[in-house]
CSV table of C-alpha atoms in Angstrom, one decimal:
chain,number,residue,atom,x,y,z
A,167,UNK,CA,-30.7,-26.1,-43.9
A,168,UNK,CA,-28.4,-28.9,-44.4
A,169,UNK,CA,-24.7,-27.7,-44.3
A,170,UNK,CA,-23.8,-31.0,-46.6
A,171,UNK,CA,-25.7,-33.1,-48.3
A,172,UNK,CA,-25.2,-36.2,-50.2
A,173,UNK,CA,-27.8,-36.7,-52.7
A,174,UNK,CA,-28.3,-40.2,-54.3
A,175,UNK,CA,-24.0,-40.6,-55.1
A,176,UNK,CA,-23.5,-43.7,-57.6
A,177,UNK,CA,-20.4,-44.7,-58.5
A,178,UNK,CA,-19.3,-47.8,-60.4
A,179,UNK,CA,-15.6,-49.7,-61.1
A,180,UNK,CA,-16.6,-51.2,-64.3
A,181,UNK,CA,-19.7,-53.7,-63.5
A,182,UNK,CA,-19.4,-53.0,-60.2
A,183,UNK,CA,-21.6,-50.8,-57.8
A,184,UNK,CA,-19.1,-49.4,-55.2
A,185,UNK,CA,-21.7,-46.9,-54.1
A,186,UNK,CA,-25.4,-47.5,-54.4
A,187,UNK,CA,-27.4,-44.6,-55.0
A,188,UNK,CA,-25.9,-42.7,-51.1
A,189,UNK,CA,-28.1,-40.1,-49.7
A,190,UNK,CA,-27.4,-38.0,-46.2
A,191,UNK,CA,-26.9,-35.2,-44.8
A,192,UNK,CA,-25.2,-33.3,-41.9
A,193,UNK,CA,-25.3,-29.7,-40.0
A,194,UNK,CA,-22.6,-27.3,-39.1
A,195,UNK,CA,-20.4,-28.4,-36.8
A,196,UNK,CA,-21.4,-32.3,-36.9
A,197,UNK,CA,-18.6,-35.0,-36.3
A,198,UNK,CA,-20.2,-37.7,-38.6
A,199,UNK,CA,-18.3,-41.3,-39.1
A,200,UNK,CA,-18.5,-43.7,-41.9
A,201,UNK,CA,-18.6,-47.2,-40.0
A,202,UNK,CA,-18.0,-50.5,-42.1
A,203,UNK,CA,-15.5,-53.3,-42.9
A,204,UNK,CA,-13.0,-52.8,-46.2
A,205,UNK,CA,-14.6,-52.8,-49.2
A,206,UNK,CA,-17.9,-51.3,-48.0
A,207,UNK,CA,-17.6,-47.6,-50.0
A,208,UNK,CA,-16.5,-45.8,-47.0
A,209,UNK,CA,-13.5,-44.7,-48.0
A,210,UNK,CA,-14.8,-44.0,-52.3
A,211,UNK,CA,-17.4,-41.7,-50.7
A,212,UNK,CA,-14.8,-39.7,-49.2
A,213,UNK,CA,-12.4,-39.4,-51.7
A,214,UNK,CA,-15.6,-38.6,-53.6
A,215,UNK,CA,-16.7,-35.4,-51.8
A,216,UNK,CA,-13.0,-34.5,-51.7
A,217,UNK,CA,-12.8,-34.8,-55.4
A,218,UNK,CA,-10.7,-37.5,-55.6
A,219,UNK,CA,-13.1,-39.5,-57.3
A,220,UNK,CA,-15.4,-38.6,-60.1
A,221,UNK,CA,-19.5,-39.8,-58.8
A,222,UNK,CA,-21.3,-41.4,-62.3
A,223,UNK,CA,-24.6,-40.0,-60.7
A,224,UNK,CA,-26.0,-37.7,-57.7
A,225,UNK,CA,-24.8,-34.5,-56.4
A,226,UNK,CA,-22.4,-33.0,-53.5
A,227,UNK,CA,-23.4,-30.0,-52.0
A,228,UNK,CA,-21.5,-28.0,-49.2
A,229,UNK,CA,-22.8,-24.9,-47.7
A,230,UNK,CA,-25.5,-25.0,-50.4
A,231,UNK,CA,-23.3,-25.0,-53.3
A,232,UNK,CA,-22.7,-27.7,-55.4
A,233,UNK,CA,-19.3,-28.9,-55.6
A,234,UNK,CA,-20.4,-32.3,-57.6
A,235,UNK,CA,-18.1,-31.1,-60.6
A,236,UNK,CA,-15.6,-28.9,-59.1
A,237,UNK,CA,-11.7,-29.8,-58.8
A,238,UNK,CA,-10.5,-30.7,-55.2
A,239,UNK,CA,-9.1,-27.2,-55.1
A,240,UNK,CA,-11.9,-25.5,-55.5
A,241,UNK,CA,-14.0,-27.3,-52.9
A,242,UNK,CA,-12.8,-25.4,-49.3
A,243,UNK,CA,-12.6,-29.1,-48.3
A,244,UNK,CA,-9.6,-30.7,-46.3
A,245,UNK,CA,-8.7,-34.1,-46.1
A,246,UNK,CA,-5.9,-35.9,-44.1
A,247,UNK,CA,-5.1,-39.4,-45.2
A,248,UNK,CA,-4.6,-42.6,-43.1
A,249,UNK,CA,-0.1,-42.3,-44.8
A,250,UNK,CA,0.2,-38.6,-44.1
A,251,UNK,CA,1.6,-37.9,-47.2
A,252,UNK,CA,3.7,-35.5,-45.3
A,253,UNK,CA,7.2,-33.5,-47.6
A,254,UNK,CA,9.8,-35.4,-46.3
A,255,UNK,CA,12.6,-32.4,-47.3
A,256,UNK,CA,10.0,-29.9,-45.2
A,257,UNK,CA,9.9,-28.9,-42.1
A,258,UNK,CA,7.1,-29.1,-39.9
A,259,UNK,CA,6.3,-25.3,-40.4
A,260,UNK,CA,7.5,-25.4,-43.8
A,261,UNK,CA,4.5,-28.2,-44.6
A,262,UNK,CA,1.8,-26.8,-42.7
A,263,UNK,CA,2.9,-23.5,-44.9
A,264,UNK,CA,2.5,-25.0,-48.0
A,265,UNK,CA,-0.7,-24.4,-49.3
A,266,UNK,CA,-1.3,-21.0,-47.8
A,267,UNK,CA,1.7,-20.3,-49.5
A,268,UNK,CA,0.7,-21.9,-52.6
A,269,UNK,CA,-2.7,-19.6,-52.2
A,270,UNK,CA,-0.6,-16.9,-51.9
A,271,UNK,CA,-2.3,-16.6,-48.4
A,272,UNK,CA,-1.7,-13.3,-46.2
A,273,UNK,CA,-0.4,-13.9,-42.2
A,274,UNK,CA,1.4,-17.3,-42.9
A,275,UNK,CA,3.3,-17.0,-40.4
A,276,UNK,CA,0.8,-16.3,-38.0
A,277,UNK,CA,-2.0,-18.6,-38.6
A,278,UNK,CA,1.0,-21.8,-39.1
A,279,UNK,CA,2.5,-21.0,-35.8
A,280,UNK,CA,-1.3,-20.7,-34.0
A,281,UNK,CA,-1.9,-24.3,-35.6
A,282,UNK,CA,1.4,-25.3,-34.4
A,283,UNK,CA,0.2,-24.6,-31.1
A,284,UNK,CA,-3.3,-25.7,-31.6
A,285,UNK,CA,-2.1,-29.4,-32.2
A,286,UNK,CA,0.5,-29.5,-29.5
A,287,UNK,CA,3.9,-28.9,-31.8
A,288,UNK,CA,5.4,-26.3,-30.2
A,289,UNK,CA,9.3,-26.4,-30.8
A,290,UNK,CA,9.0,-28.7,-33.5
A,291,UNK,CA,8.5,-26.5,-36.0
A,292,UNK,CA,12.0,-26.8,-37.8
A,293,UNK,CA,12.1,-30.8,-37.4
A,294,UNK,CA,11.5,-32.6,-40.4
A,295,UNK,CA,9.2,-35.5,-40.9
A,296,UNK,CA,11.6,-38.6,-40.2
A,297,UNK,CA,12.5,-37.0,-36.6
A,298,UNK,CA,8.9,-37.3,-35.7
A,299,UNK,CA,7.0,-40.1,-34.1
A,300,UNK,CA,3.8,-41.4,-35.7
A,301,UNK,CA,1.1,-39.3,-33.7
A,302,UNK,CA,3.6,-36.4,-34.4
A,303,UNK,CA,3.1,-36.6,-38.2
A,304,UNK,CA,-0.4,-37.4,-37.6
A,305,UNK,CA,-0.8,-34.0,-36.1
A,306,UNK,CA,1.4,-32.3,-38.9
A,307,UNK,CA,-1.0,-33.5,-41.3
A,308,UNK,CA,-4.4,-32.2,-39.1
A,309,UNK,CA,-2.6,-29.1,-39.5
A,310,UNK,CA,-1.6,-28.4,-42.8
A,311,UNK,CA,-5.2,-29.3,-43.1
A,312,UNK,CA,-6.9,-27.1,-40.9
A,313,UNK,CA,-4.3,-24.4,-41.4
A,314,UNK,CA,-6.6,-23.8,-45.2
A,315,UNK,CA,-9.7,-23.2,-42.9
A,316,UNK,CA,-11.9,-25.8,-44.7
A,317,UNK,CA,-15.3,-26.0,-45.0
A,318,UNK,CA,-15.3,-29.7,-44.3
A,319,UNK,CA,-12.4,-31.5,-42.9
A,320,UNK,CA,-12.1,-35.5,-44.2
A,321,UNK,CA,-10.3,-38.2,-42.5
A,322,UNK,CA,-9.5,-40.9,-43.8
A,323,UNK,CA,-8.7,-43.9,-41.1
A,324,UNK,CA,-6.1,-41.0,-40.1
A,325,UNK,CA,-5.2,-43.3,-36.6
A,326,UNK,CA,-5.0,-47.1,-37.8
A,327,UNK,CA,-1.5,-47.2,-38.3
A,328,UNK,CA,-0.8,-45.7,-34.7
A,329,UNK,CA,-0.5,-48.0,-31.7
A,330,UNK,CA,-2.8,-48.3,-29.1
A,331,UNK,CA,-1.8,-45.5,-27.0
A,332,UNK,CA,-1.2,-43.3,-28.9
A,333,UNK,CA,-4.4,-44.0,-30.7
A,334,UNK,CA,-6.2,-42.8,-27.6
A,335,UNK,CA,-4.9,-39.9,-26.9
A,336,UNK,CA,-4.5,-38.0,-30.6
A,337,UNK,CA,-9.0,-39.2,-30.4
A,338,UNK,CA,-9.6,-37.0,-27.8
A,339,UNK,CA,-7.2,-34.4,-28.7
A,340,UNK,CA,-8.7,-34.3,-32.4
A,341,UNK,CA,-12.2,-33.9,-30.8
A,342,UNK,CA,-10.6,-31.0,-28.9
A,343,UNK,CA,-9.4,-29.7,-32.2
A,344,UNK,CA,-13.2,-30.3,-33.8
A,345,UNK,CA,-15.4,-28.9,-30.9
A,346,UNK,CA,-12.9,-25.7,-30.5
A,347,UNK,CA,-12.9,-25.2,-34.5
A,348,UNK,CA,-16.1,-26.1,-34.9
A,349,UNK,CA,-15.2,-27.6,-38.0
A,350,UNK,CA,-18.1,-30.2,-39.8
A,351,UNK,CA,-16.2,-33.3,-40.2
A,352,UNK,CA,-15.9,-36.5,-42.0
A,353,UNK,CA,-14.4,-39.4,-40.6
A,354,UNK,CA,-13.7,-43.0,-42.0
A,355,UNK,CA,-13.2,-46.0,-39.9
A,356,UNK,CA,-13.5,-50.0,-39.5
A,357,UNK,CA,-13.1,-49.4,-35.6
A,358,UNK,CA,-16.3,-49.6,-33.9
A,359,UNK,CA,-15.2,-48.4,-30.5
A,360,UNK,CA,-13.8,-45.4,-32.2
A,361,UNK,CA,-16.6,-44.7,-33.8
A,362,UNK,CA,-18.5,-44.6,-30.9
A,363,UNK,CA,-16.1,-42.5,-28.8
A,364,UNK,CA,-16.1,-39.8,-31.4
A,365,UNK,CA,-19.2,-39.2,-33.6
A,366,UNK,CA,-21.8,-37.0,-33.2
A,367,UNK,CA,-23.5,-39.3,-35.9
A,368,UNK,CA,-22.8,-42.7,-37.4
A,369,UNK,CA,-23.7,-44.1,-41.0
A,370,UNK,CA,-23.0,-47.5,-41.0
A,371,UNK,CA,-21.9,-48.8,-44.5
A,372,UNK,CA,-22.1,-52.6,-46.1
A,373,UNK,CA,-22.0,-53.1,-49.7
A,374,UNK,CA,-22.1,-49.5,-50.8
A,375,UNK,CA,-24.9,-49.0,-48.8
A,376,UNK,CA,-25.6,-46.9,-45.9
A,377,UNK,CA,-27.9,-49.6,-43.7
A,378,UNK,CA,-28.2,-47.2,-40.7
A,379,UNK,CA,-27.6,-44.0,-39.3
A,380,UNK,CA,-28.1,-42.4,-36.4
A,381,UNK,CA,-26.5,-41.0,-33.0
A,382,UNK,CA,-24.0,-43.9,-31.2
A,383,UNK,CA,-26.3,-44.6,-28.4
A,384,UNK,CA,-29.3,-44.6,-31.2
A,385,UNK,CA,-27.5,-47.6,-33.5
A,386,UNK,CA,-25.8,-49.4,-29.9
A,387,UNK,CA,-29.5,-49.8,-28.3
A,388,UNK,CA,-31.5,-49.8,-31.8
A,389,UNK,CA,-29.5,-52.1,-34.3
A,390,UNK,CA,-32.1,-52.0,-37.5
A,391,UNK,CA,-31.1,-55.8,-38.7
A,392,UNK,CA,-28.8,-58.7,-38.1
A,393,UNK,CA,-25.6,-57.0,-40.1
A,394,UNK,CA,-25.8,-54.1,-38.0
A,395,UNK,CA,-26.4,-55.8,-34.6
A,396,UNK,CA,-23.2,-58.6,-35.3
A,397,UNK,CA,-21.2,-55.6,-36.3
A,398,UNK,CA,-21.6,-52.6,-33.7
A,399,UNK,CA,-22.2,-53.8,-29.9
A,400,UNK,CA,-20.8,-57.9,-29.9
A,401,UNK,CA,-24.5,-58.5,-29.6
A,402,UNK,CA,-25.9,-62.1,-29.3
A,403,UNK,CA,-27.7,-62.9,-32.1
A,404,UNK,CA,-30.0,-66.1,-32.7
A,405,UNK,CA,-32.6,-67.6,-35.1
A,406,UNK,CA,-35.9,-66.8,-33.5
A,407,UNK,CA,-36.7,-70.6,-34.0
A,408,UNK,CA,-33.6,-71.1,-31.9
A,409,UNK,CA,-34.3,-68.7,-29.2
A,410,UNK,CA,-38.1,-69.8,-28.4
A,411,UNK,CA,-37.1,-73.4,-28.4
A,412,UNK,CA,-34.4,-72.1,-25.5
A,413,UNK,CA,-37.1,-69.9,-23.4
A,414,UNK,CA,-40.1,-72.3,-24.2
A,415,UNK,CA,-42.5,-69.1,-25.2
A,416,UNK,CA,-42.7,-67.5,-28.6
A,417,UNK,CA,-43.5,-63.8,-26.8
A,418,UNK,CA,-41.4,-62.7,-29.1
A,419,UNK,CA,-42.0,-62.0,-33.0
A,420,UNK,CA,-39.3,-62.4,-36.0
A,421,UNK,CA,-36.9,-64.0,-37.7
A,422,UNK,CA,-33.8,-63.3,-35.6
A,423,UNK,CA,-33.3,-61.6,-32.1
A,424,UNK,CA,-30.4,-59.5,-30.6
A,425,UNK,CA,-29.4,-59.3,-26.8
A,426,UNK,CA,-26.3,-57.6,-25.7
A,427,UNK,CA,-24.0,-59.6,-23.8
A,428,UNK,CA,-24.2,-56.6,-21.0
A,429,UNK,CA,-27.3,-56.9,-19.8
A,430,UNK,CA,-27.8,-60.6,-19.4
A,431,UNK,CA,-27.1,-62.4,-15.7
A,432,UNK,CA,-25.4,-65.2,-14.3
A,433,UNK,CA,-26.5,-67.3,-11.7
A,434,UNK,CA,-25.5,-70.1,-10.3
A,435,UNK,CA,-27.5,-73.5,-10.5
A,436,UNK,CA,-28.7,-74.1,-6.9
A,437,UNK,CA,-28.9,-70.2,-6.2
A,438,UNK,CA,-32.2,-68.5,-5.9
A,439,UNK,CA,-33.3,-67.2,-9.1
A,440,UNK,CA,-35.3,-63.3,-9.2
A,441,UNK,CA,-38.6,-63.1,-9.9
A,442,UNK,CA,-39.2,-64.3,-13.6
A,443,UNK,CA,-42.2,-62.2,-15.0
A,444,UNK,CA,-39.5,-59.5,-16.6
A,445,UNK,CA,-37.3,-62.3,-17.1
A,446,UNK,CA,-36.5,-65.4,-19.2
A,447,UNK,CA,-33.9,-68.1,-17.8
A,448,UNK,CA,-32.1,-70.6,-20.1
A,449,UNK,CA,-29.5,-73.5,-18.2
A,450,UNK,CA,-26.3,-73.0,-19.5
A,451,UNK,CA,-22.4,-74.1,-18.3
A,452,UNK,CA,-19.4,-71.4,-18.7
A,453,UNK,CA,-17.1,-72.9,-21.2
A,454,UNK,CA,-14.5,-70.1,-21.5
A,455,UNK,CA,-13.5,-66.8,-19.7
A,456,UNK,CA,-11.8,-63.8,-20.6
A,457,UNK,CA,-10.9,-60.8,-19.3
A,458,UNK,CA,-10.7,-57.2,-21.1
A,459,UNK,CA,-9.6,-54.3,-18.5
A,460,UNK,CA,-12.5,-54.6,-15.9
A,461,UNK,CA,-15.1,-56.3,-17.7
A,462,UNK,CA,-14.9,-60.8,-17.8
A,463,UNK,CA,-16.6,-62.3,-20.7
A,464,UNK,CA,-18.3,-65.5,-19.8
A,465,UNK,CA,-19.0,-67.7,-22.9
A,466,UNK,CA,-22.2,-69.9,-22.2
A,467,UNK,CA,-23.0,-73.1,-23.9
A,468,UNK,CA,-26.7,-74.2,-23.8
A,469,UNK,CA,-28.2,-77.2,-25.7
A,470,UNK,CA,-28.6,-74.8,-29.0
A,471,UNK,CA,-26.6,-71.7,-28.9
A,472,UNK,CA,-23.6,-70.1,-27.3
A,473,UNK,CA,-24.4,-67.4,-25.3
A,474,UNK,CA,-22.3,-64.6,-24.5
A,475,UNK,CA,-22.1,-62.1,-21.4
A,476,UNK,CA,-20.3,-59.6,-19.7
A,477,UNK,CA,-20.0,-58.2,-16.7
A,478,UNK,CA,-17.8,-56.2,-14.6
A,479,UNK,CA,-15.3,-57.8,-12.5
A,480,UNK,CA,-15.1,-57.6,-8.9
A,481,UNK,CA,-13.1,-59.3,-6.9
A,482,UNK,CA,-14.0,-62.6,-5.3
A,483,UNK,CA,-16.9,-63.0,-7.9
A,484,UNK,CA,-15.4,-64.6,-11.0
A,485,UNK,CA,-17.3,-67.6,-11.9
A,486,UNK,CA,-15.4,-70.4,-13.1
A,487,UNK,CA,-14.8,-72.2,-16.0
A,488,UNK,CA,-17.4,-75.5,-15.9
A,489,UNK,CA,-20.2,-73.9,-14.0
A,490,UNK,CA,-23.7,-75.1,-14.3
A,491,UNK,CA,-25.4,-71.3,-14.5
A,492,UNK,CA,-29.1,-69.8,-15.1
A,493,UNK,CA,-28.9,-67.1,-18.1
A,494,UNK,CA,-31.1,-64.6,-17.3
A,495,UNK,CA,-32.5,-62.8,-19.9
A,496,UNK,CA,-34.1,-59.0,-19.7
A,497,UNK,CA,-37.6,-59.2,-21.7
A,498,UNK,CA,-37.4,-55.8,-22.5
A,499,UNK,CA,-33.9,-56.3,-23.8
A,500,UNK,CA,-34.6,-58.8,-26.5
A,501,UNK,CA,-34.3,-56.8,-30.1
A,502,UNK,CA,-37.0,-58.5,-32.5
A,503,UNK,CA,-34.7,-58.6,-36.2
C-alpha cells in the first residue's frame, strides 16, 4: 500500500487552474521532489497536503487516512519553509521545544537535545536566531520539525536562500537526517541538480501539471517530451526536420529529437573519423567555450542548428575557439520527441 497518495487534487485562484486534477503516490521512507520553474503548482501542492491550502477537489491520504479536510495540526505532517520562520526572542532549544511543549509532550528535554545533536547544534542551544548563520537556522527549523516526529516531512525550497557552499553541504547532511529517520519526504525545488542529487523520485511539474515522474536516472536518460528534455539534462533539442536535413537520413521518427550534450564527440576536420554505422557526423566550427569545474562546453555552429557538447577536460586537449570539427553523434543516443 501506498504510504501517501495524491488523488486527482484541483485547486483553482479564481479562473485559474493552479493544480490540474494531481494524482501520485509514494512509499515509506521515499525522498520524492517536486521539479518545475515558479508558478508551476509545486509549492500550492505542498502547502496543500500541509493544510495550508484548502484543495476545491480530490483527496490526501497519509498512512491510509484521509487528511483532505483536517487542520494542519491534526495532520502528523511537518513542514519547514524556504524563510525559517524561526522565534527570534527563542533560543535554539527554546524553538525546537515549542511545539512539544505546546502538545504538552513528555521527555522535552530529551528528544530537543537528541535533535540538537542529530542536526549538528551542539552548544548552540542557548543562542538565539540572529547569532546564527543561514545553514544554522536552516537546521533549527529541520529540527523543530522533526522534533514532532512527523508522518511526512515538507520542504519547501528550504536551501535557495543559502549560498553555494553552504547549499552543498546542509544537501547531504539532510539526506543523512532522511535515510537515518527514515522519514517519507516532500521536497520543492526549481534546482535541477538538486533534485537530482537528492530524490529517490522526481515529479516534474509545468502548468499545474505533473508531465513526468520517475527515478532521476529514469527522467535524465528518458525525457517523455520537449518541456521535460529542455528542462532537466541541458539536452540538445532540434526539429526533426532540422535534424535529418543535418545527418542526410530520416532513421529517425518524430517531430523533435533530444541528444545530451555528454555523449556527442569532437573531432577535428582532417582527423580520422570512427567507424560510422553507430554513428552520424554533422561539420560544425566551435564558436564559444566554457568551462564548469572539470567539464568544457564546446558550443558548435552548423549550417542549421547550434549544437552543444561536453566533455571532460584534460589537459593539453582543449579545442579552440574557430575549429572546423566533425559532431559525432551516438545513434542509439538520439531521443525520438
Amino acid at each position: 500500500m501506498s504510504y501517501v497518495t495524491i488523488d486527482q487534487v484541483t485547486k483553482r485562484y479564481e479562473n485559474q487552474v493552479v493544480l490540474n486534477n494531481i494524482s501520485l503516490t509514494l512509499q515509506k521512507g521515499e525522498f520524492a521532489t517536486l521539479l518545475g520553474q515558479s508558478g508551476c503548482g509545486k509549492s500550492t501542492l505542498l502547502r496543500s497536503i500541509a493544510g495550508l491550502e484548502e484543495v476545491d477537489i480530490g483527496s490526501i491520504l497519509v498512512d491510509q487516512k484521509n487528511i483532505t479536510h483536517l487542520s494542519p495540526r491534526q495532520r502528523e505532517v511537518g513542514m519547514v519553509f524556504q524563510s525559517y520562520a524561526l522565534f527570534p526572542n527563542m533560543t535554539v532549544f527554546d524553538n525546537i521545544a515549542y511545539g512539544l511543549k505546546m502538545k504538552k509532550e513528555k521527555n522535552i528535554k530529551s528528544r530537543v537535545q537528541n535533535m540538537i545533536d542529530m542536526v549538528d547544534l551542539t552548544g548552540k542551544e542557548g543562542s538565539y536566531p540572529h547569532q546564527l548563520s543561514g545553514g544554522q537556522q536552516q537546521r533549527v527549523a529541520l529540527a523543530r520539525a522533526l522534533v514532532m516526529e512527523p508522518k511526512v516531512l515538507l520542504l519547501d525550497e528550504p536551501l535557495s536562500a543559502l549560498d553555494a557552499k553552504i547549499r552543498k553541504n546542509l544537501q547531504k547532511e539532510l539526506k543523512r537526517i532522511q535515510r537515518e529517520l527514515e522519514i517519507t519526504t516532500i521536497f520543492v525545488t526549481h534546482d535541477q541538480e538538486e533534485a537530482m542529487t537528492l530524490s529517490d523520485k522526481i515529479f516534474i511539474m509545468n502548468e499545474g501539471n505533473i508531465v513526468q515522474s520517475g527515478s532521476p536516472s529514469e527522467i535524465y536518460v528518458s525525457p517523455v517530451n520537449t518541456f521535460v528534455a529542455k528542462f532537466i539534462g541541458n539536452y540538445n533539442v532540434l526539429h526533426m526536420d532540422v535534424f535529418h536535413k543535418l545527418i542526410r537520413s530520416t532513421e529517425l521518427k518524430g517531430y523533435e529529437v533530444a541528444i545530451r550534450p555528454e555523449v556527442l564527440q569532437l573531432i577535428p576536420v582532417g582527423h580520422d573519423i570512427l567507424p560510422l554505422q553507430d554513428n552520424w557526423t554533422v561539420k560544425g566550427c566551435i564558436k564559444d567555450i566554457s568551462m564548469t569545474g572539470n567539464v568544457l562546453r564546446y558550443e558548435v555552429e552548423t549550417d542549421d542548428s547550434i549544437f552543444h557538447v561536453d566533455s571532460l577536460h584534460h589537459q593539453g586537449e582543449m579545442l579552440e575557439q574557430g575549429t572546423r570539427v566533425h559532431i559525432l553523434i551516438p545513434k542509439k543516443e538520439c531521443i525520438a520527441l
